[in-house]
Coordinates of C-alpha atoms in Angstrom, one line a residue:
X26 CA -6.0 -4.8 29.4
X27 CA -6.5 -7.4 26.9
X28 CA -9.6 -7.1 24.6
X29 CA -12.5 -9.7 24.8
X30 CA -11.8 -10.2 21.2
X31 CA -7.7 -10.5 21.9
X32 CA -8.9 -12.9 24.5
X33 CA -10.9 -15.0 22.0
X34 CA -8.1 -15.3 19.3
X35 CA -5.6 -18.0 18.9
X36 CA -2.1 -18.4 20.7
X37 CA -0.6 -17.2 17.8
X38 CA -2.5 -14.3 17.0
X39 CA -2.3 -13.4 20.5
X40 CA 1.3 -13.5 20.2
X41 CA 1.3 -11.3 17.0
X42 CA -0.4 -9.2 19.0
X43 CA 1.9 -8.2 21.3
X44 CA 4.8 -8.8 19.2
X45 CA 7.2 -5.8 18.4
X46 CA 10.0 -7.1 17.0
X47 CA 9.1 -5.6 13.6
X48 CA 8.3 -2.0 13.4
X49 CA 4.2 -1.8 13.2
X50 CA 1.6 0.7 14.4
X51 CA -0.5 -0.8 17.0
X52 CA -3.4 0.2 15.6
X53 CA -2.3 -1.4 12.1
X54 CA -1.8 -4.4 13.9
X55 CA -5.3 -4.5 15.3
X56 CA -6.4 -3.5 11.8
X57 CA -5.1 -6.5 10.7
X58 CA -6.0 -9.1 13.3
X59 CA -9.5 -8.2 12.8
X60 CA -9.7 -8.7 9.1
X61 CA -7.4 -12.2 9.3
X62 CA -10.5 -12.6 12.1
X63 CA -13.2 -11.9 9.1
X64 CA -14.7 -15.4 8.1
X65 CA -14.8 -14.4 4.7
X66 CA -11.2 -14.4 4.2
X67 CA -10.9 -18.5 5.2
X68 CA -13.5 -19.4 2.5
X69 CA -14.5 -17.5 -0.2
X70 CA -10.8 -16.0 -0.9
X71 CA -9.5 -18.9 -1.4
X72 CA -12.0 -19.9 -4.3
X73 CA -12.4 -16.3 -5.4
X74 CA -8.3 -16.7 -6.0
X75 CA -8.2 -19.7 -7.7
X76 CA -11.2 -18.8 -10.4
X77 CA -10.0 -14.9 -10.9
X78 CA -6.4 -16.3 -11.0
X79 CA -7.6 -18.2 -14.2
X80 CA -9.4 -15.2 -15.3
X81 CA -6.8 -12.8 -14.7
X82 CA -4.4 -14.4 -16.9
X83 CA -6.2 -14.5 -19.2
X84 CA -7.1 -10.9 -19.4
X85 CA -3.4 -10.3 -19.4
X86 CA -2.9 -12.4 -22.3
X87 CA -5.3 -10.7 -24.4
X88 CA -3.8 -7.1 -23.1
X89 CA -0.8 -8.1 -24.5
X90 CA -1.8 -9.4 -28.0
X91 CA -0.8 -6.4 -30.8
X92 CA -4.5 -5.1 -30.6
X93 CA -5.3 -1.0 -30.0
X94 CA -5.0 -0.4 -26.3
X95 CA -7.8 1.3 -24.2
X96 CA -8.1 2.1 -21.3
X97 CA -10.7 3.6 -18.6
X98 CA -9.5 5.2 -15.5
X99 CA -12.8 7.3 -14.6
X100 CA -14.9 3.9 -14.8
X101 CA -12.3 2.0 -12.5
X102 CA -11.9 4.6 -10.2
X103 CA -15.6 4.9 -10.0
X104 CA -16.4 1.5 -9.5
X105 CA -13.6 1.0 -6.8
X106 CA -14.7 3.4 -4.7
X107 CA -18.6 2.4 -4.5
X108 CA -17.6 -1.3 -3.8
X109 CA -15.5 0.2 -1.2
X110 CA -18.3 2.4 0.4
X111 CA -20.8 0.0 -0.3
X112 CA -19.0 -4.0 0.5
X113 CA -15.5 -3.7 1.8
X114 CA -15.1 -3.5 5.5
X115 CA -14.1 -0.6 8.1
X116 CA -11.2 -2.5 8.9
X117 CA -9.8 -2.9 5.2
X118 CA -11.2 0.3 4.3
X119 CA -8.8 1.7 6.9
X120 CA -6.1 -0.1 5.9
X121 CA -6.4 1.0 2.3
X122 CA -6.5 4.4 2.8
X123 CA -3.4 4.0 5.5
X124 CA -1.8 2.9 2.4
X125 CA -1.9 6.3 0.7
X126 CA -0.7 8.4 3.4
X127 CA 2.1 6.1 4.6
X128 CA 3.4 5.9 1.2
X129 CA 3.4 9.4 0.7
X130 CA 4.8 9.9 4.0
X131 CA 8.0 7.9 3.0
X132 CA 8.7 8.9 -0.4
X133 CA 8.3 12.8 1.1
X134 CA 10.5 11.9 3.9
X135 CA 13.1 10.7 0.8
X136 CA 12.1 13.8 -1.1
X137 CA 13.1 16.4 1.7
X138 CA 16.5 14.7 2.9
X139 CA 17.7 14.2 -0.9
X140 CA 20.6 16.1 -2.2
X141 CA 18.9 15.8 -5.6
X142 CA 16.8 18.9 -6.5
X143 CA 13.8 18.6 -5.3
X144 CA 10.0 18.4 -7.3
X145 CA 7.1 18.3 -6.1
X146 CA 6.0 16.6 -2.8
X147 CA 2.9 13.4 -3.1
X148 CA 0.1 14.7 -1.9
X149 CA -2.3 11.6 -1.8
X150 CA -3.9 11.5 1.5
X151 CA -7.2 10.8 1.0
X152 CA -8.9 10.7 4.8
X153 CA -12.1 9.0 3.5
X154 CA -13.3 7.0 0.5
X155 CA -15.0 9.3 -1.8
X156 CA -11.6 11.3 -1.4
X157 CA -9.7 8.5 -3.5
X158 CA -12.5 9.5 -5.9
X159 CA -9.9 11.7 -8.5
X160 CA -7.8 9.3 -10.0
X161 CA -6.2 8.1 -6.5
X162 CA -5.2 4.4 -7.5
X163 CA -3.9 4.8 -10.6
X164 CA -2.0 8.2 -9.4
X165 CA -0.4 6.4 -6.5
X166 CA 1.7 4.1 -8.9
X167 CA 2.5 6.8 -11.1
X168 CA 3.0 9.5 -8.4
X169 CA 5.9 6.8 -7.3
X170 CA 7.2 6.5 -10.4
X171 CA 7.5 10.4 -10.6
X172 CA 9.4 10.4 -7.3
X173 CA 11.8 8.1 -8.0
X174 CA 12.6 9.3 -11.6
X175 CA 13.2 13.0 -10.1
X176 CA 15.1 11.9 -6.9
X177 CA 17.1 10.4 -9.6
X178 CA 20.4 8.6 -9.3
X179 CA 21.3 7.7 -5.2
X180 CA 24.4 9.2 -4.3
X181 CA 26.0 6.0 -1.9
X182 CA 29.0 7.9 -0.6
X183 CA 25.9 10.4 1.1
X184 CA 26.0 9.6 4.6
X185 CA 24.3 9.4 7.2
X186 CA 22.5 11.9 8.6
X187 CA 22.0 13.2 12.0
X188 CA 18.5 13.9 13.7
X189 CA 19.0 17.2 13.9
X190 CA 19.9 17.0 10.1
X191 CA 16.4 15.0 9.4
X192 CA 13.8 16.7 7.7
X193 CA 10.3 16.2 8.0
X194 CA 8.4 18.9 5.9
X195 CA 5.7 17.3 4.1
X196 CA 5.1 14.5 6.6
X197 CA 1.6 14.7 8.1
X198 CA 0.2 12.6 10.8
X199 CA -2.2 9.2 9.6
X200 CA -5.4 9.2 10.7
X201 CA -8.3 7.9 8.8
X202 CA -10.5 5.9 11.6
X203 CA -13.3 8.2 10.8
X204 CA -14.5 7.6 7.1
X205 CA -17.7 9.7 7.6
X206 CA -19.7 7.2 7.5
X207 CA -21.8 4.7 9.4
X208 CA -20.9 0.7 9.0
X209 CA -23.8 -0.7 6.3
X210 CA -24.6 -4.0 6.9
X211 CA -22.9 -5.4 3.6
X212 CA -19.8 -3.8 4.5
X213 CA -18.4 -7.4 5.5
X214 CA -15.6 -8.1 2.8
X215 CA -12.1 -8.2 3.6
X216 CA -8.6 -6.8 2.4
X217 CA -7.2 -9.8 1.0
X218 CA -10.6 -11.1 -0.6
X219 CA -11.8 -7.3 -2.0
X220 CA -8.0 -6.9 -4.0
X221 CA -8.8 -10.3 -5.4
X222 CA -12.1 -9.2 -7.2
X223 CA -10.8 -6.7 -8.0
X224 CA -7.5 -7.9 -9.6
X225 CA -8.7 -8.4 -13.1
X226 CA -11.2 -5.2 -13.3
X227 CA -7.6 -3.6 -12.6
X228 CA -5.8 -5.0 -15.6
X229 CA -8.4 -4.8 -18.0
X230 CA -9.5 -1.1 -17.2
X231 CA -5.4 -0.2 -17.6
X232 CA -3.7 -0.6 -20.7
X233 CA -1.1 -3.2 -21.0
X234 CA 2.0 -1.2 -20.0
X235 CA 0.2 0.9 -17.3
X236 CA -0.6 -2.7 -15.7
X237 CA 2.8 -4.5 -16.1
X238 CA 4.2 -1.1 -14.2
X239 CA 1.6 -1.5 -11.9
X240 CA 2.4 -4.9 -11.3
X241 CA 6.4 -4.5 -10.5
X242 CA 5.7 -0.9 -8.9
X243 CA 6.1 -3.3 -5.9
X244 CA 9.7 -4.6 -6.7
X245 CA 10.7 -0.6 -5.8
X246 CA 10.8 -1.4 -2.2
X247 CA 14.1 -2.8 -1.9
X248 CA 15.4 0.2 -3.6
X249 CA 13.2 2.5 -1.3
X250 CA 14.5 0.6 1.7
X251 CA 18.2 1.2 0.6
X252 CA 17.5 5.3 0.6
X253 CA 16.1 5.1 3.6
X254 CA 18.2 3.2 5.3
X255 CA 21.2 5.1 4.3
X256 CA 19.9 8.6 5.2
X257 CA 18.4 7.4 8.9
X258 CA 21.7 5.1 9.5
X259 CA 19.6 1.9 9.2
X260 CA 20.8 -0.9 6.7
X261 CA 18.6 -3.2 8.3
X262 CA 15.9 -1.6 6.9
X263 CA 16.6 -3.6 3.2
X264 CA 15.1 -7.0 5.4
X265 CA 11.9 -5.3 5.5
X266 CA 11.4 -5.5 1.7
X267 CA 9.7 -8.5 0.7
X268 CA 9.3 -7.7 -3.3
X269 CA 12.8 -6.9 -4.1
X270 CA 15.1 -6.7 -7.9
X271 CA 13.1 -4.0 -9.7
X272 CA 15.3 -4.7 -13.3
X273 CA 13.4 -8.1 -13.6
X274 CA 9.5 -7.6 -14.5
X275 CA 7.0 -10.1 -13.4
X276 CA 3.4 -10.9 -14.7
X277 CA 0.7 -10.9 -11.9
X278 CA 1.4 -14.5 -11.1
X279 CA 1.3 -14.2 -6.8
X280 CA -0.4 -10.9 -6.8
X281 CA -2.2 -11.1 -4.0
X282 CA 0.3 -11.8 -1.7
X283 CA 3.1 -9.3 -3.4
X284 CA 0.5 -6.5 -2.9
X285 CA -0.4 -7.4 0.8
X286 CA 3.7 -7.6 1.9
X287 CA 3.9 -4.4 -0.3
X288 CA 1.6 -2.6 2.6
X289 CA 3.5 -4.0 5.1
X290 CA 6.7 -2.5 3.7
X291 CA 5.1 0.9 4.0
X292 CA 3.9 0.2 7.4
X293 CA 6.8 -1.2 8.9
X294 CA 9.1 1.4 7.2
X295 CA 6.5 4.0 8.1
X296 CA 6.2 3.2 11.9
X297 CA 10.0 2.7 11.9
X298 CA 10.2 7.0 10.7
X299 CA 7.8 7.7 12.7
X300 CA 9.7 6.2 15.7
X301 CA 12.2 8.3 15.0
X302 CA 10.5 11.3 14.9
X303 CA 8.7 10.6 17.8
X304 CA 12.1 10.1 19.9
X305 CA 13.7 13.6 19.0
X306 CA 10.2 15.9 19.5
X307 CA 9.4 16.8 15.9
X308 CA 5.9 18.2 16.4
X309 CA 3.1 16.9 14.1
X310 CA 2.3 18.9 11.1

């Protein structure tokens, strides 16, 4: 039965409601409609984007000059996380920390069905806010790199691999709808909108080369996608990338948008896994 709010939204948002054409959690999707539904996101992005834009650059710029490099993880993390508790909604708050454990999920799923010796599994899945407290956003970039560095070179004459073949060690189920705490009143700011004000805070706190890898830690995905889809049987799975080309490095021109179709990489490639391993009874972890 359709929802008073599904009822209240447009055509189309009613039809990318019930679209599953690409792979997508439902509850991502609803997630999603909710914050696109957040008024915030239709008025004060948009200027927030244009005037950090400006700004953002120019913190860049000055990173870059031949200056001594600083940087301040502790503060950043600090201050993420108490905007977060404190202005950033449910919904995107969600979203956010689906963004750990998806990502972990994948490159774990990689990890256990490499032929390259295996290191250590990611274990980033923070369930609430004040568990990305330890260094979660700037580990999750470099816990990536790590993973890909140690999976190493991809064998392409590995082939595919069956389902009873599949391994699924260190996947865990997602589930972060309770945050252990109750909605405050200025939790009203959206996904899109709270990664924009945040976009400079980000490149000034890093130094210069931890925020340029930061940056085109997104481009990745096409190469993820290719692993993936070679193990599962899936070349398809290369159309779900939007950032693609990892050799060519990009300043944070488009950011915002590069970052949100990064989390819908992970989610679609996520929910497509998890489809899998729905269909041949792996039991939850």
């Amino acid at each position: 039965m359709a929802s008073r709010a599904g009822q209240e939204r447009s055509p189309l948002l009613q039809a990318v409601a019930v679209d599953n054409s690409l792979p997508i959690d439902p509850a991502t999707v609803e997630l999603w409609l909710k914050d696109l539904e957040n008024p915030l996101r239709w008025f004060v992005r948009p200027v927030s984007q244009f005037v950090l834009g400006v700004l953002l650059h120019l913190t860049w710029a000055l990173k870059r000059l031949p200056l001594p490099q600083f940087r301040a993880h502790a503060a950043l993390q600090r201050t993420i996380n108490w905007f977060c508790r404190n202005f950033v909604s449910p919904e995107a708050n969600q979203l956010i920390l689906r963004h750990f454990a998806v990502e972990s999920n994948i490159l774990n799923f990689l990890r256990d069905n490499s032929d390259a010796p295996a290191g250590r599994p990611l274990e980033l899945y923070p369930r609430t806010i004040d568990e990305m407290l330890p260094r979660t956003f700037v580990e999750h970039d470099q816990e990536l790199f790590r993973m890909m560095r140690e999976l190493g070179p991809w064998d392409r004459s590995q082939g595919q691999k069956s389902p009873d073949q599949l391994q699924w060690t260190h996947w865990r189920e997602v589930d972060v709808t309770n945050q252990g705490q109750r909605r405050r009143w200025t939790q009203v700011i959206d996904f899109e909108t709270s990664h924009t004000l945040f976009m400079c805070l980000f490149c000034f706190l890093l130094t210069a080369e931890e925020y340029r890898d930061a940056v085109n830690g997104f481009n990745l995905d096409q190469s993820i996608a290719i692993r993936v889809g070679q193990v599962i049987g899936d070349p398809t799975l290369t159309e779900l990338a939007f950032n693609k080309y990892p050799h060519y490095l990009v300043g944070p021109w488009n950011l915002t948008q590069r970052f949100l179709m990064h989390g819908f990489f992970t989610e679609y490639l996520h929910a497509r896994l998890q489809e899998l391993r729905n269909a041949h009874g792996v039991s939850a972890r």
